[in-house]
PDB file of C-alpha atoms in Angstrom:
ATOM      1  CA  MET S 235     -18.841 -48.794  75.084  1.00  0.00           C
ATOM      2  CA  GLY S 236     -21.542 -50.238  72.875  1.00  0.00           C
ATOM      3  CA  MET S 237     -22.663 -48.932  69.498  1.00  0.00           C
ATOM      4  CA  ILE S 238     -25.384 -46.577  70.713  1.00  0.00           C
ATOM      5  CA  ALA S 239     -23.140 -45.127  73.417  1.00  0.00           C
ATOM      6  CA  ASP S 240     -20.402 -44.620  70.807  1.00  0.00           C
ATOM      7  CA  LEU S 241     -22.767 -42.873  68.417  1.00  0.00           C
ATOM      8  CA  LYS S 242     -24.152 -40.697  71.209  1.00  0.00           C
ATOM      9  CA  GLU S 243     -20.632 -39.500  71.993  1.00  0.00           C
ATOM     10  CA  TYR S 244     -20.014 -38.910  68.284  1.00  0.00           C
ATOM     11  CA  LEU S 245     -23.165 -36.797  67.932  1.00  0.00           C
ATOM     12  CA  ILE S 246     -22.253 -34.759  71.002  1.00  0.00           C
ATOM     13  CA  GLY S 247     -18.724 -34.301  69.618  1.00  0.00           C
ATOM     14  CA  GLN S 248     -20.233 -33.005  66.384  1.00  0.00           C
ATOM     15  CA  GLY S 249     -22.123 -30.325  68.293  1.00  0.00           C
ATOM     16  CA  VAL S 250     -25.543 -31.875  68.937  1.00  0.00           C
ATOM     17  CA  ASP S 251     -26.731 -30.218  72.136  1.00  0.00           C
ATOM     18  CA  THR S 252     -30.195 -31.790  72.325  1.00  0.00           C
ATOM     19  CA  PRO S 253     -30.233 -34.265  75.257  1.00  0.00           C
ATOM     20  CA  ILE S 254     -29.532 -37.787  73.974  1.00  0.00           C
ATOM     21  CA  PHE S 255     -30.670 -40.932  75.792  1.00  0.00           C
ATOM     22  CA  LEU S 256     -29.906 -44.605  75.194  1.00  0.00           C
ATOM     23  CA  ALA S 257     -32.411 -47.446  74.774  1.00  0.00           C
ATOM     24  CA  GLN S 258     -35.215 -45.748  76.702  1.00  0.00           C
ATOM     25  CA  MET S 259     -36.914 -42.397  76.197  1.00  0.00           C
ATOM     26  CA  PRO S 260     -37.618 -40.866  79.618  1.00  0.00           C
ATOM     27  CA  SER S 261     -40.750 -38.809  80.260  1.00  0.00           C
ATOM     28  CA  THR S 262     -38.665 -35.632  80.604  1.00  0.00           C
ATOM     29  CA  PRO S 263     -37.306 -33.466  79.075  1.00  0.00           C
ATOM     30  CA  ASP S 264     -39.861 -32.547  76.427  1.00  0.00           C
ATOM     31  CA  GLU S 265     -37.175 -32.219  73.744  1.00  0.00           C
ATOM     32  CA  CYS S 266     -34.717 -35.076  73.273  1.00  0.00           C
ATOM     33  CA  LEU S 267     -33.226 -37.722  71.027  1.00  0.00           C
ATOM     34  CA  THR S 268     -33.020 -41.414  71.922  1.00  0.00           C
ATOM     35  CA  LEU S 269     -30.843 -44.051  70.264  1.00  0.00           C
ATOM     36  CA  PHE S 270     -31.904 -47.697  70.100  1.00  0.00           C
ATOM     37  CA  GLN S 271     -30.079 -50.722  68.699  1.00  0.00           C
ATOM     38  CA  TYR S 272     -32.139 -53.399  66.986  1.00  0.00           C
ATOM     39  CA  ALA S 273     -31.604 -56.428  64.765  1.00  0.00           C
ATOM     40  CA  GLY S 274     -29.781 -55.501  61.597  1.00  0.00           C
ATOM     41  CA  GLN S 275     -28.378 -57.616  58.813  1.00  0.00           C
ATOM     42  CA  GLU S 276     -26.462 -60.836  59.124  1.00  0.00           C
ATOM     43  CA  ARG S 277     -22.891 -60.481  60.337  1.00  0.00           C
ATOM     44  CA  MET S 278     -20.299 -60.527  57.534  1.00  0.00           C
ATOM     45  CA  LEU S 279     -17.879 -62.989  59.126  1.00  0.00           C
ATOM     46  CA  GLU S 280     -15.452 -63.147  56.180  1.00  0.00           C
ATOM     47  CA  ALA S 281     -15.087 -59.352  56.145  1.00  0.00           C
ATOM     48  CA  GLY S 282     -15.048 -59.004  59.930  1.00  0.00           C
ATOM     49  CA  LEU S 283     -18.049 -56.657  59.876  1.00  0.00           C
ATOM     50  CA  ASP S 284     -21.221 -56.285  61.878  1.00  0.00           C
ATOM     51  CA  VAL S 285     -24.322 -54.576  60.465  1.00  0.00           C
ATOM     52  CA  PRO S 286     -26.616 -53.760  63.400  1.00  0.00           C
ATOM     53  CA  GLY S 287     -29.730 -51.636  63.119  1.00  0.00           C
ATOM     54  CA  LEU S 288     -29.939 -48.200  64.674  1.00  0.00           C
ATOM     55  CA  GLN S 289     -33.090 -46.238  65.415  1.00  0.00           C
ATOM     56  CA  VAL S 290     -33.025 -42.549  66.274  1.00  0.00           C
ATOM     57  CA  ARG S 291     -36.169 -41.101  67.851  1.00  0.00           C
ATOM     58  CA  SER S 292     -36.788 -37.407  68.276  1.00  0.00           C
ATOM     59  CA  ARG S 293     -39.376 -35.794  70.541  1.00  0.00           C
ATOM     60  CA  ALA S 294     -40.417 -32.170  71.008  1.00  0.00           C
ATOM     61  CA  VAL S 295     -43.523 -30.127  71.755  1.00  0.00           C
ATOM     62  CA  ASP S 296     -43.265 -28.544  68.313  1.00  0.00           C
ATOM     63  CA  TYR S 297     -43.278 -30.814  65.229  1.00  0.00           C
ATOM     64  CA  GLU S 298     -40.757 -28.657  63.373  1.00  0.00           C
ATOM     65  CA  THR S 299     -38.317 -28.817  66.295  1.00  0.00           C
ATOM     66  CA  ALA S 300     -38.609 -32.602  66.501  1.00  0.00           C
ATOM     67  CA  LEU S 301     -38.003 -32.852  62.751  1.00  0.00           C
ATOM     68  CA  ALA S 302     -35.060 -30.421  62.807  1.00  0.00           C
ATOM     69  CA  ASN S 303     -33.375 -32.339  65.666  1.00  0.00           C
ATOM     70  CA  LEU S 304     -33.824 -35.652  63.862  1.00  0.00           C
ATOM     71  CA  SER S 305     -32.603 -34.188  60.562  1.00  0.00           C
ATOM     72  CA  ARG S 306     -29.473 -32.810  62.194  1.00  0.00           C
ATOM     73  CA  ALA S 307     -28.640 -36.167  63.786  1.00  0.00           C
ATOM     74  CA  THR S 308     -29.367 -37.964  60.492  1.00  0.00           C
ATOM     75  CA  ASN S 309     -27.115 -35.668  58.489  1.00  0.00           C
ATOM     76  CA  ILE S 310     -24.230 -36.125  60.928  1.00  0.00           C
ATOM     77  CA  LEU S 311     -24.591 -39.910  61.081  1.00  0.00           C
ATOM     78  CA  ALA S 312     -25.100 -40.347  57.325  1.00  0.00           C
ATOM     79  CA  ASP S 313     -21.828 -38.495  56.681  1.00  0.00           C
ATOM     80  CA  ILE S 314     -19.879 -41.329  58.293  1.00  0.00           C
ATOM     81  CA  GLY S 315     -18.188 -43.101  55.392  1.00  0.00           C
ATOM     82  CA  ASN S 316     -20.184 -41.170  52.806  1.00  0.00           C
ATOM     83  CA  GLU S 317     -18.109 -41.591  49.655  1.00  0.00           C
ATOM     84  CA  PHE S 318     -20.655 -39.649  47.603  1.00  0.00           C
ATOM     85  CA  LYS S 319     -20.029 -36.506  49.654  1.00  0.00           C
ATOM     86  CA  GLY S 320     -16.345 -37.287  50.162  1.00  0.00           C
ATOM     87  CA  VAL S 321     -16.614 -37.027  53.953  1.00  0.00           C
ATOM     88  CA  ASN S 322     -15.156 -39.471  56.462  1.00  0.00           C
ATOM     89  CA  VAL S 323     -14.580 -41.891  53.585  1.00  0.00           C
ATOM     90  CA  GLU S 324     -12.520 -44.187  55.822  1.00  0.00           C
ATOM     91  CA  GLY S 325     -15.231 -44.084  58.482  1.00  0.00           C
ATOM     92  CA  VAL S 326     -14.615 -42.928  62.029  1.00  0.00           C
ATOM     93  CA  VAL S 327     -13.046 -44.641  65.024  1.00  0.00           C
ATOM     94  CA  ILE S 328     -14.980 -44.267  68.263  1.00  0.00           C
ATOM     95  CA  ASP S 329     -13.713 -45.927  71.431  1.00  0.00           C
ATOM     96  CA  GLY S 330     -11.501 -48.249  69.369  1.00  0.00           C
ATOM     97  CA  VAL S 331     -14.252 -49.382  66.948  1.00  0.00           C
ATOM     98  CA  ARG S 332     -14.208 -48.333  63.289  1.00  0.00           C
ATOM     99  CA  TYR S 333     -17.632 -47.321  62.016  1.00  0.00           C
ATOM    100  CA  LEU S 334     -17.427 -47.567  58.240  1.00  0.00           C
ATOM    101  CA  ARG S 335     -20.878 -46.366  57.221  1.00  0.00           C
ATOM    102  CA  VAL S 336     -24.231 -45.323  58.659  1.00  0.00           C
ATOM    103  CA  VAL S 337     -26.933 -45.749  56.016  1.00  0.00           C
ATOM    104  CA  PRO S 338     -30.504 -44.487  56.447  1.00  0.00           C
ATOM    105  CA  SER S 339     -32.912 -47.329  55.679  1.00  0.00           C
ATOM    106  CA  GLN S 340     -35.932 -45.013  55.502  1.00  0.00           C
ATOM    107  CA  SER S 341     -36.774 -41.351  55.695  1.00  0.00           C
ATOM    108  CA  ALA S 342     -37.981 -39.698  58.907  1.00  0.00           C
ATOM    109  CA  PHE S 343     -41.362 -41.099  59.946  1.00  0.00           C
ATOM    110  CA  PRO S 344     -43.821 -39.326  62.268  1.00  0.00           C
ATOM    111  CA  MET S 345     -45.023 -41.559  65.098  1.00  0.00           C
ATOM    112  CA  GLY S 346     -47.729 -39.115  66.159  1.00  0.00           C
ATOM    113  CA  LEU S 347     -48.226 -37.524  69.541  1.00  0.00           C
ATOM    114  CA  ASP S 348     -47.216 -39.168  72.795  1.00  0.00           C
ATOM    115  CA  GLN S 349     -49.423 -39.166  75.918  1.00  0.00           C
ATOM    116  CA  ASN S 350     -48.208 -35.644  76.752  1.00  0.00           C
ATOM    117  CA  GLN S 351     -49.048 -34.269  73.293  1.00  0.00           C
ATOM    118  CA  ARG S 352     -45.413 -34.102  72.145  1.00  0.00           C
ATOM    119  CA  HIS S 353     -44.433 -34.997  68.596  1.00  0.00           C
ATOM    120  CA  GLU S 354     -42.309 -38.100  68.044  1.00  0.00           C
ATOM    121  CA  LEU S 355     -40.458 -38.911  64.854  1.00  0.00           C
ATOM    122  CA  VAL S 356     -38.207 -41.857  64.071  1.00  0.00           C
ATOM    123  CA  GLN S 357     -35.598 -42.835  61.520  1.00  0.00           C
ATOM    124  CA  ASN S 358     -33.900 -46.211  61.069  1.00  0.00           C
ATOM    125  CA  PHE S 359     -30.365 -46.943  59.850  1.00  0.00           C
ATOM    126  CA  TYR S 360     -27.982 -49.786  59.119  1.00  0.00           C
ATOM    127  CA  VAL S 361     -24.572 -49.348  60.696  1.00  0.00           C
ATOM    128  CA  VAL S 362     -21.551 -51.037  59.122  1.00  0.00           C
ATOM    129  CA  LYS S 363     -18.796 -51.449  61.690  1.00  0.00           C
ATOM    130  CA  GLU S 364     -15.795 -53.621  62.292  1.00  0.00           C
ATOM    131  CA  SER S 365     -16.483 -56.580  64.573  1.00  0.00           C
ATOM    132  CA  ASN S 366     -15.064 -56.154  68.039  1.00  0.00           C
TER     133      ASN S 366
END
């Protein structure tokens, strides 16, 4: 699997029950999360690491629900390799790839209302993972 598919499975395994989509946010359901991969930082060839960008978008009719869903996903992802909290310090292995750290690069950002008057919020991350 690719990074966003891996992280979707990880979120589901950690109990996220909000529907999660990859690379495209469909028009339904009203409440969902979508994971996108985008350009990150330069590959660390000597260390054998990739640092792609990850964007998590949350949508819901109610702003507070959209924010709560995004916050839950953020907290789960940011615990990967979080030495400050002492959780998953060695990272996690998903489908044979070790994810060493998921670092938020900004706080949650409201994108406004979509064409169906649903709230959309977004948060971006850098993912540090072993090259495959």
